[in-house]
Amino acid sequence: MTDLTKMKIAEARDLMKAGELSSRELTEAHIAAVDAADSLNAYIVKTPEIALANADAADKKIKAGNQKGMTGIPVGIKDLFATKGVHTQACSHILDGFKPEYESTVTQNLWNDGAVMLGKLNMDEFAMGSSNETSYYGPVKNPWRATGSNNDFVPGGSSGGSVASVSGYAAMGATASDTGGSIRQPASFTGTFGMKPTYGRCSRYGMVAFASSLDQAGTITRDVRDGAIMLEAMAGFDPKDSTSVDIAVPNFEAALTGDIRGMKIGIPQEYHLAGMPGEIEALWHQGIEWMKAAGAEVVDINLPHTKYALPAYYIIAPAEASSNLARYDGVKYGLRDAPNGGNLDDMYYTTRASGFGDEVKRRIMIGTYVLSAGYYDAYYLKAQKVRQLIADDFKRAFEKVDAILTPTAPSAAFAFGEKSDDPLAMYLNDVFTVPASLAGLPGSSVPAGLSADGLPLGLQVLANAWDEETVLKISGVIEQAAAFSATPSEWWR
Ligand code: GLN
């Protein structure tokens, strides 16, 4: 019998439509797979009862002829999306015991379609990190190992649980969020397809806020078609989020025509970093050749302010985080750590001291510093101006090209502890993803090859705002050309 946990969303959808598969069967297989993947630490909460109830409802919906794209499909939900009555802590201790009274719009959209919830997924605390090592619930292990080695690697971050569940055959798709690269970089590290839509395409209502002007929901799936199907279900205007935009959601799957003849693909010269591993350059070059072979025109472009993107991001994101995280004070929700005989201030101090991890504290300190009187103009305001220049770079580029192709990350997955003592080395992971985040643009990471050690590597596709269809179309062509068929060894099962 075929292993149902290795099926793609599109295949399962079509089989369910034809009456050859039930969501119940599919869901039972996935509940078992979630248990079998315990050693990855991808799930921090499992919801098998909810999953089975969802599955039965989905089977009824399908029988009644009301099947939609995600009906009956088992998915994992990043712990940053509010799920009514179910653990939602953005993997922080400070939200200890928090079970929201409401559902995030993105997850509600999935449930309205009939999707099945397997549980909540591990992540870096408040989505701050690139390796999933900052989670209060411990690190997630990458299902992939280097050829001939039993050493564990990080899955990337912050959506480490999302990518490990999908590449570890413990979910058919997963929600994720991207503030500076948290969908694309972990997708690159795990041979999965990561899709971050335009800022404003998915509602942020009910997403635990990290940096509100950057946070955007998206998808992790096994291939491009599945990403198109899942994103279509999640996206859409929401009056409850003032930054969500009232633009019709296209049929994303229909964009996968495979035809990119005559399209112009830009290659930003500033992304050729000094000291970048040769295999990353080689993969990029391979991607360029695939574009040409598919009939696209490849042109060199310039994004001159690229080198200021990381510094600007690591001012703006912490600034917004310091403001957003001020709400966690032990009064309204989550952890309350009040010392005996202490006053209100003491409670604030001890709650925040014991509730936040080191990386979150670092961001809060940076954020309050760059927003403080006397430094605001020099840091925060300056970074905002640089952000505009970066957005203008892209604007000019998209007058000439339809899309931009780059590597997703400057390396393959790395070992635990390799970068966690050196924040700057960790922040460098985001060098290729952060500029598009600052500009609010849609982007993907497509599995495109393997490192010399046998670990997955991704290519990043970027397009103009609201042009997810171009991102998906080009991603589909890369997927076809790369014919990426490597799989992890399943040591965890
Ligand atoms: N790694 C980046 C950071 O730590 C991006 C995280 C994200 O996109 N959520 O801020």
XYZ file of C-alpha atoms and ligand atoms in Angstrom:
503
model
C 0.000 0.000 0.000
C 1.203 3.497 -0.702
C 2.355 5.471 2.314
C -0.371 8.086 2.714
C 1.992 10.385 4.578
C 4.150 10.818 1.480
C 1.293 11.928 -0.709
C 1.027 15.460 -2.029
C -1.969 17.639 -1.170
C -3.074 17.738 -4.830
C -2.942 13.931 -5.134
C -4.927 13.405 -1.943
C -7.458 16.019 -2.990
C -8.017 14.297 -6.326
C -8.283 10.826 -4.773
C -10.782 12.092 -2.195
C -12.776 13.705 -4.963
C -12.847 10.415 -6.850
C -14.026 8.644 -3.685
C -10.861 6.508 -3.559
C -9.554 7.945 -0.295
C -11.231 9.333 2.807
C -9.933 12.118 4.980
C -10.387 9.736 7.906
C -7.828 7.292 6.435
C -5.473 10.087 5.517
C -5.796 11.675 8.947
C -5.305 8.427 10.873
C -2.112 7.788 8.929
C -0.907 11.281 9.780
C -1.782 11.050 13.472
C 0.423 7.937 13.612
C 3.146 9.747 11.660
C 3.052 12.672 14.099
C 3.724 10.220 16.961
C 6.441 8.497 14.963
C 8.201 11.827 14.465
C 8.471 12.673 18.180
C 12.257 12.708 18.079
C 12.171 15.657 15.648
C 10.379 17.774 18.293
C 8.386 19.441 15.523
C 5.055 19.298 17.371
C 4.744 20.854 20.791
C 1.027 20.035 21.052
C -0.857 17.263 19.275
C -4.589 17.521 18.650
C -5.640 14.068 17.381
C -9.254 14.399 18.616
C -9.691 17.668 16.755
C -8.037 16.111 13.703
C -10.455 13.163 13.629
C -13.489 15.411 14.117
C -12.226 17.657 11.298
C -11.669 14.601 9.104
C -15.184 13.272 9.588
C -16.638 16.695 8.853
C -14.462 16.878 5.741
C -15.627 13.483 4.517
C -19.238 14.662 4.845
C -18.426 17.850 2.985
C -16.821 15.894 0.163
C -19.768 13.487 -0.059
C -22.106 16.470 -0.288
C -20.095 17.776 -3.248
C -18.654 20.740 -1.354
C -14.962 19.884 -1.571
C -12.502 22.784 -1.641
C -8.728 22.824 -2.107
C -7.781 21.940 1.466
C -10.811 19.846 2.440
C -9.728 16.831 4.471
C -6.006 17.696 4.288
C -4.036 17.225 7.553
C -1.874 20.238 8.369
C 0.271 21.498 11.228
C -0.088 25.031 12.594
C 2.849 27.161 13.699
C 2.421 28.019 17.381
C 2.201 31.700 16.481
C -1.326 31.417 15.031
C -4.118 31.777 17.592
C -6.185 28.602 17.692
C -9.303 28.816 19.833
C -8.977 26.797 23.034
C -5.645 25.330 21.944
C -2.148 26.177 23.237
C -0.838 29.337 21.488
C 2.408 30.628 22.935
C 4.710 31.464 20.017
C 6.936 28.973 21.861
C 7.575 31.445 24.668
C 7.348 30.762 28.382
C 5.797 34.170 28.950
C 2.543 33.030 27.337
C 2.452 30.054 29.710
C -0.943 28.377 29.636
C -2.430 30.799 27.108
C -5.352 29.370 25.151
C -6.970 32.054 23.007
C -10.684 32.762 22.994
C -10.554 33.357 19.257
C -9.161 31.914 16.044
C -6.660 33.599 13.707
C -8.139 34.484 10.332
C -5.582 32.409 8.424
C -6.389 29.237 10.376
C -10.109 30.004 10.292
C -9.856 30.215 6.498
C -8.231 26.769 6.461
C -10.938 25.292 8.718
C -13.642 26.913 6.589
C -12.152 25.034 3.649
C -12.314 21.819 5.669
C -8.625 21.352 6.541
C -7.615 19.043 9.403
C -5.539 20.275 12.373
C -2.862 17.856 13.574
C -1.387 20.130 16.243
C 0.786 23.133 17.002
C 4.294 23.381 15.671
C 7.544 24.345 17.318
C 9.276 27.606 16.343
C 11.877 30.057 17.560
C 10.500 32.068 20.486
C 8.300 34.828 19.041
C 9.744 33.873 15.611
C 13.111 35.390 16.512
C 15.813 33.160 15.137
C 17.141 31.261 12.161
C 17.710 27.823 13.656
C 14.769 27.021 15.945
C 17.206 26.963 18.852
C 15.470 29.780 20.777
C 12.211 27.887 21.421
C 11.180 27.430 25.056
C 10.249 23.876 24.024
C 13.720 22.991 22.832
C 15.198 22.820 19.352
C 13.679 21.050 16.354
C 15.839 18.540 14.519
C 16.196 18.680 10.765
C 14.975 15.378 9.279
C 17.921 15.629 6.880
C 21.382 14.418 7.811
C 24.617 14.745 5.903
C 25.564 11.757 3.774
C 27.084 9.009 5.905
C 26.648 10.952 9.164
C 24.427 10.573 12.221
C 24.885 14.154 13.380
C 21.851 16.383 13.765
C 21.388 19.674 11.940
C 19.160 22.666 12.600
C 16.021 22.870 10.441
C 16.386 26.620 9.995
C 14.063 29.090 11.604
C 11.929 30.472 12.787
C 9.452 28.043 11.175
C 11.518 24.995 12.189
C 8.562 22.878 13.291
C 6.687 23.720 10.095
C 9.461 22.515 7.800
C 10.394 19.492 9.928
C 6.784 18.305 10.048
C 6.425 18.547 6.273
C 9.824 17.104 5.327
C 9.472 14.531 8.135
C 6.173 13.216 6.684
C 4.187 14.360 9.727
C 1.985 16.916 7.906
C 0.970 17.458 4.288
C 1.419 21.183 4.702
C 2.073 23.659 7.476
C 1.339 27.278 8.159
C 4.393 29.440 8.701
C 5.288 33.098 9.033
C 8.040 35.185 7.542
C 9.281 38.452 9.041
C 12.757 38.420 7.539
C 13.053 34.960 6.017
C 11.434 32.497 8.405
C 9.533 30.684 5.666
C 12.162 30.716 2.940
C 15.359 29.925 4.860
C 13.979 26.853 6.715
C 12.392 25.642 3.460
C 15.836 25.827 1.865
C 17.337 23.815 4.766
C 14.804 20.990 4.465
C 14.058 20.487 0.774
C 10.534 21.893 1.128
C 8.717 24.588 -0.820
C 8.229 27.797 1.148
C 5.924 30.556 -0.062
C 5.767 34.013 1.500
C 3.088 36.155 -0.142
C 2.963 39.941 -0.437
C 2.620 41.834 2.843
C -1.144 42.301 3.235
C -2.163 39.191 1.263
C -2.893 37.132 4.387
C -4.522 38.585 7.459
C -2.352 39.073 10.539
C -5.403 38.915 12.798
C -4.639 36.374 15.479
C -0.965 36.014 14.585
C 1.256 36.690 17.596
C 3.032 39.895 16.571
C 6.820 40.071 16.198
C 7.402 43.035 13.845
C 4.009 44.150 12.578
C 5.181 45.956 9.444
C 7.033 42.817 8.273
C 5.126 39.764 9.596
C 3.354 37.780 6.890
C 1.796 34.333 6.896
C 2.634 31.752 4.276
C 3.013 28.074 3.569
C 5.381 25.124 3.773
C 4.528 22.246 1.456
C 6.215 19.409 -0.404
C 5.865 21.023 -3.795
C 4.860 24.187 -5.612
C 1.355 23.063 -6.566
C 0.572 22.249 -2.938
C 1.854 25.688 -1.928
C -0.486 27.314 -4.462
C -3.474 25.328 -3.177
C -2.757 26.035 0.476
C -1.983 29.725 0.021
C -5.212 30.258 -1.878
C -7.126 28.824 1.073
C -5.311 31.010 3.619
C -5.212 34.332 1.770
C -7.785 37.066 1.450
C -8.909 40.447 2.688
C -9.896 40.665 6.327
C -11.592 43.736 7.789
C -10.132 42.723 11.176
C -6.583 43.545 9.976
C -6.119 47.123 8.792
C -2.986 46.132 6.852
C -4.743 43.370 4.942
C -5.470 44.539 1.421
C -8.757 44.227 -0.426
C -7.494 42.559 -3.594
C -9.087 39.460 -5.090
C -7.190 36.205 -4.495
C -6.383 34.653 -7.865
C -6.553 30.960 -8.644
C -2.915 30.371 -7.749
C -2.835 26.810 -9.042
C -3.831 28.063 -12.488
C -0.608 30.090 -12.572
C 1.429 26.887 -12.858
C 1.459 26.829 -16.632
C 5.139 25.927 -16.904
C 5.441 28.565 -19.597
C 7.919 31.337 -18.823
C 8.996 32.004 -22.402
C 9.877 35.646 -22.913
C 9.787 36.475 -19.203
C 12.646 38.578 -17.905
C 14.514 37.263 -14.885
C 16.807 39.643 -13.000
C 20.041 38.550 -11.367
C 21.050 41.070 -8.674
C 24.790 41.568 -8.816
C 24.941 42.652 -5.177
C 23.916 39.131 -4.128
C 27.286 37.742 -5.242
C 28.755 37.890 -1.750
C 32.456 37.708 -1.107
C 33.255 34.440 0.597
C 30.010 32.748 -0.384
C 30.465 28.952 -0.661
C 31.182 27.815 -4.207
C 28.287 25.365 -4.146
C 25.812 28.201 -3.532
C 27.194 30.181 -6.483
C 27.091 27.000 -8.588
C 23.453 26.321 -7.682
C 22.529 29.877 -8.582
C 24.314 29.520 -11.897
C 22.437 26.283 -12.530
C 19.162 28.115 -11.840
C 20.104 30.768 -14.387
C 20.741 28.037 -16.981
C 17.329 26.480 -16.212
C 15.655 29.849 -16.776
C 17.379 30.262 -20.142
C 16.541 26.697 -21.189
C 12.875 27.410 -20.425
C 12.942 30.377 -22.797
C 13.250 33.223 -20.282
C 15.613 36.118 -20.767
C 18.149 36.525 -17.975
C 19.432 40.030 -17.251
C 21.838 41.416 -14.689
C 20.254 43.993 -12.412
C 21.421 46.145 -9.522
C 19.856 46.512 -6.109
C 22.395 49.014 -4.827
C 21.213 49.313 -1.218
C 21.299 45.567 -0.559
C 24.202 45.794 1.867
C 22.179 48.028 4.185
C 19.231 45.636 4.371
C 20.418 43.471 7.263
C 21.463 46.402 9.472
C 18.173 48.182 8.740
C 16.160 45.023 9.447
C 17.943 44.401 12.730
C 16.944 47.892 13.859
C 13.360 47.975 12.568
C 12.360 44.438 13.586
C 13.648 44.735 17.183
C 12.099 48.230 17.478
C 8.676 46.898 16.570
C 9.236 43.796 18.689
C 10.104 45.831 21.765
C 6.833 47.684 21.392
C 4.731 44.601 20.602
C 6.205 42.587 23.454
C 5.540 45.320 26.013
C 2.090 43.784 26.433
C 3.512 40.750 28.231
C 3.615 42.009 31.764
C 2.051 39.290 33.879
C -1.237 41.182 34.121
C -3.327 40.297 31.095
C -2.350 36.797 30.050
C 0.198 34.040 30.313
C 2.881 33.811 32.956
C 2.655 35.775 36.214
C 5.714 35.620 38.379
C 5.059 37.820 41.400
C 7.575 37.666 44.225
C 6.174 37.453 47.752
C 5.715 40.885 49.239
C 6.664 42.575 45.946
C 4.806 45.437 44.314
C 3.502 45.817 40.750
C 6.906 46.806 39.357
C 8.469 43.747 40.969
C 5.918 41.594 39.213
C 6.742 43.159 35.851
C 10.450 42.600 36.418
C 10.273 38.998 37.526
C 7.624 37.976 34.995
C 9.574 39.399 32.083
C 12.902 38.171 33.436
C 11.735 34.579 33.741
C 9.276 34.580 30.835
C 11.497 35.728 27.956
C 14.505 33.860 26.585
C 17.886 35.453 25.898
C 17.368 36.222 22.205
C 14.019 37.887 22.889
C 15.601 39.963 25.653
C 18.387 40.962 23.280
C 15.830 42.164 20.720
C 13.840 44.080 23.342
C 17.001 45.818 24.528
C 18.105 46.698 20.991
C 14.592 47.833 20.158
C 14.143 50.090 23.168
C 17.623 51.514 22.617
C 17.027 52.473 18.965
C 13.653 54.000 19.891
C 14.932 55.967 22.856
C 15.123 59.768 22.861
C 18.440 60.843 21.421
C 18.945 57.681 19.387
C 15.611 57.540 17.569
C 16.759 59.769 14.700
C 20.189 58.196 14.409
C 18.980 54.606 14.282
C 15.259 54.032 13.878
C 14.459 56.920 11.571
C 17.599 56.290 9.520
C 16.695 52.621 9.159
C 13.213 53.573 7.964
C 14.758 55.790 5.291
C 17.055 52.969 4.218
C 14.030 50.694 4.048
C 12.442 53.079 1.566
C 15.621 53.106 -0.555
C 15.598 49.302 -0.619
C 11.952 49.270 -1.690
C 12.822 51.814 -4.409
C 15.650 49.543 -5.648
C 13.120 46.759 -6.189
C 10.623 49.148 -7.762
C 13.179 50.202 -10.345
C 14.205 46.594 -10.949
C 10.626 45.503 -11.593
C 10.304 48.145 -14.281
C 12.816 46.005 -16.188
C 12.225 42.423 -15.067
C 9.302 40.156 -14.150
C 11.080 38.311 -11.370
C 14.372 38.014 -9.524
C 16.326 34.809 -8.919
C 18.811 34.381 -6.052
C 19.980 31.697 -3.656
C 17.701 31.468 -0.599
C 20.416 31.232 2.042
C 24.191 31.565 2.029
C 24.691 27.994 3.266
C 23.055 24.629 3.820
C 21.743 23.633 7.263
C 24.332 23.930 10.025
C 25.005 22.062 13.260
C 23.389 22.838 16.616
C 25.380 25.393 18.574
C 27.405 26.402 15.527
C 25.991 29.929 15.394
C 23.920 30.285 18.566
C 26.717 32.011 20.510
C 27.312 34.528 17.745
C 24.198 36.574 16.966
C 25.827 38.314 14.013
C 26.708 34.994 12.340
C 23.125 33.886 12.945
C 21.679 37.119 11.504
C 23.762 36.656 8.326
C 21.534 33.721 7.388
C 18.893 36.234 6.369
C 21.090 38.163 3.975
C 19.153 37.130 0.841
C 15.668 37.040 2.349
C 15.520 40.249 4.384
C 15.573 42.804 1.512
C 12.316 41.503 -0.007
C 10.754 41.408 3.467
C 11.596 45.072 3.999
C 9.960 45.834 0.635
C 6.889 43.668 1.424
C 7.375 41.554 -1.717
C 6.301 37.967 -2.358
C 8.959 35.281 -2.535
C 9.538 31.568 -2.438
C 12.236 29.010 -1.803
C 12.285 26.031 -4.157
C 14.356 22.892 -3.479
C 16.950 22.952 -6.234
C 19.887 20.758 -5.281
C 22.087 19.233 -2.620
C 25.211 20.493 -0.910
C 28.432 18.477 -1.149
C 27.374 16.923 2.175
C 24.002 15.852 0.809
C 21.904 18.567 2.479
C 19.144 20.437 0.596
C 19.672 23.857 -0.976
C 16.992 26.210 -2.246
C 16.683 28.947 -4.829
C 14.686 32.076 -4.063
C 12.206 33.605 -6.532
C 10.971 37.170 -5.918
C 8.359 39.157 -7.821
C 6.549 42.458 -7.633
C 3.888 43.115 -5.018
C 0.663 41.117 -5.600
C 2.340 39.011 -8.269
C 2.473 35.714 -6.386
C 1.416 34.092 -9.647
C 4.780 34.892 -11.210
C 6.611 33.578 -8.130
C 4.641 30.340 -8.343
C 4.982 29.985 -12.099
C 8.764 30.378 -12.041
C 9.053 28.201 -8.938
C 7.199 25.493 -10.834
C 9.663 25.703 -13.716
C 12.632 25.434 -11.336
C 10.980 22.472 -9.629
C 10.557 20.696 -12.958
C 14.086 21.430 -14.095
C 15.688 20.517 -10.775
C 13.687 17.269 -10.534
C 14.690 17.260 -6.872
C 14.000 13.678 -5.811
C 16.355 13.226 -2.848
C 14.666 12.354 0.442
C 15.870 12.141 4.034
C 16.714 8.691 5.376
C 13.765 8.468 7.816
C 16.056 7.691 10.780
C 13.448 9.227 13.104
C 10.611 6.855 12.173
N 15.836 35.139 11.280
C 15.185 36.407 11.271
C 15.094 36.940 12.674
O 15.567 36.322 13.542
C 13.841 36.310 10.619
C 12.836 35.711 11.492
C 11.484 35.676 10.856
O 11.325 35.831 9.658
N 10.488 35.506 11.697
O 14.556 37.981 12.914
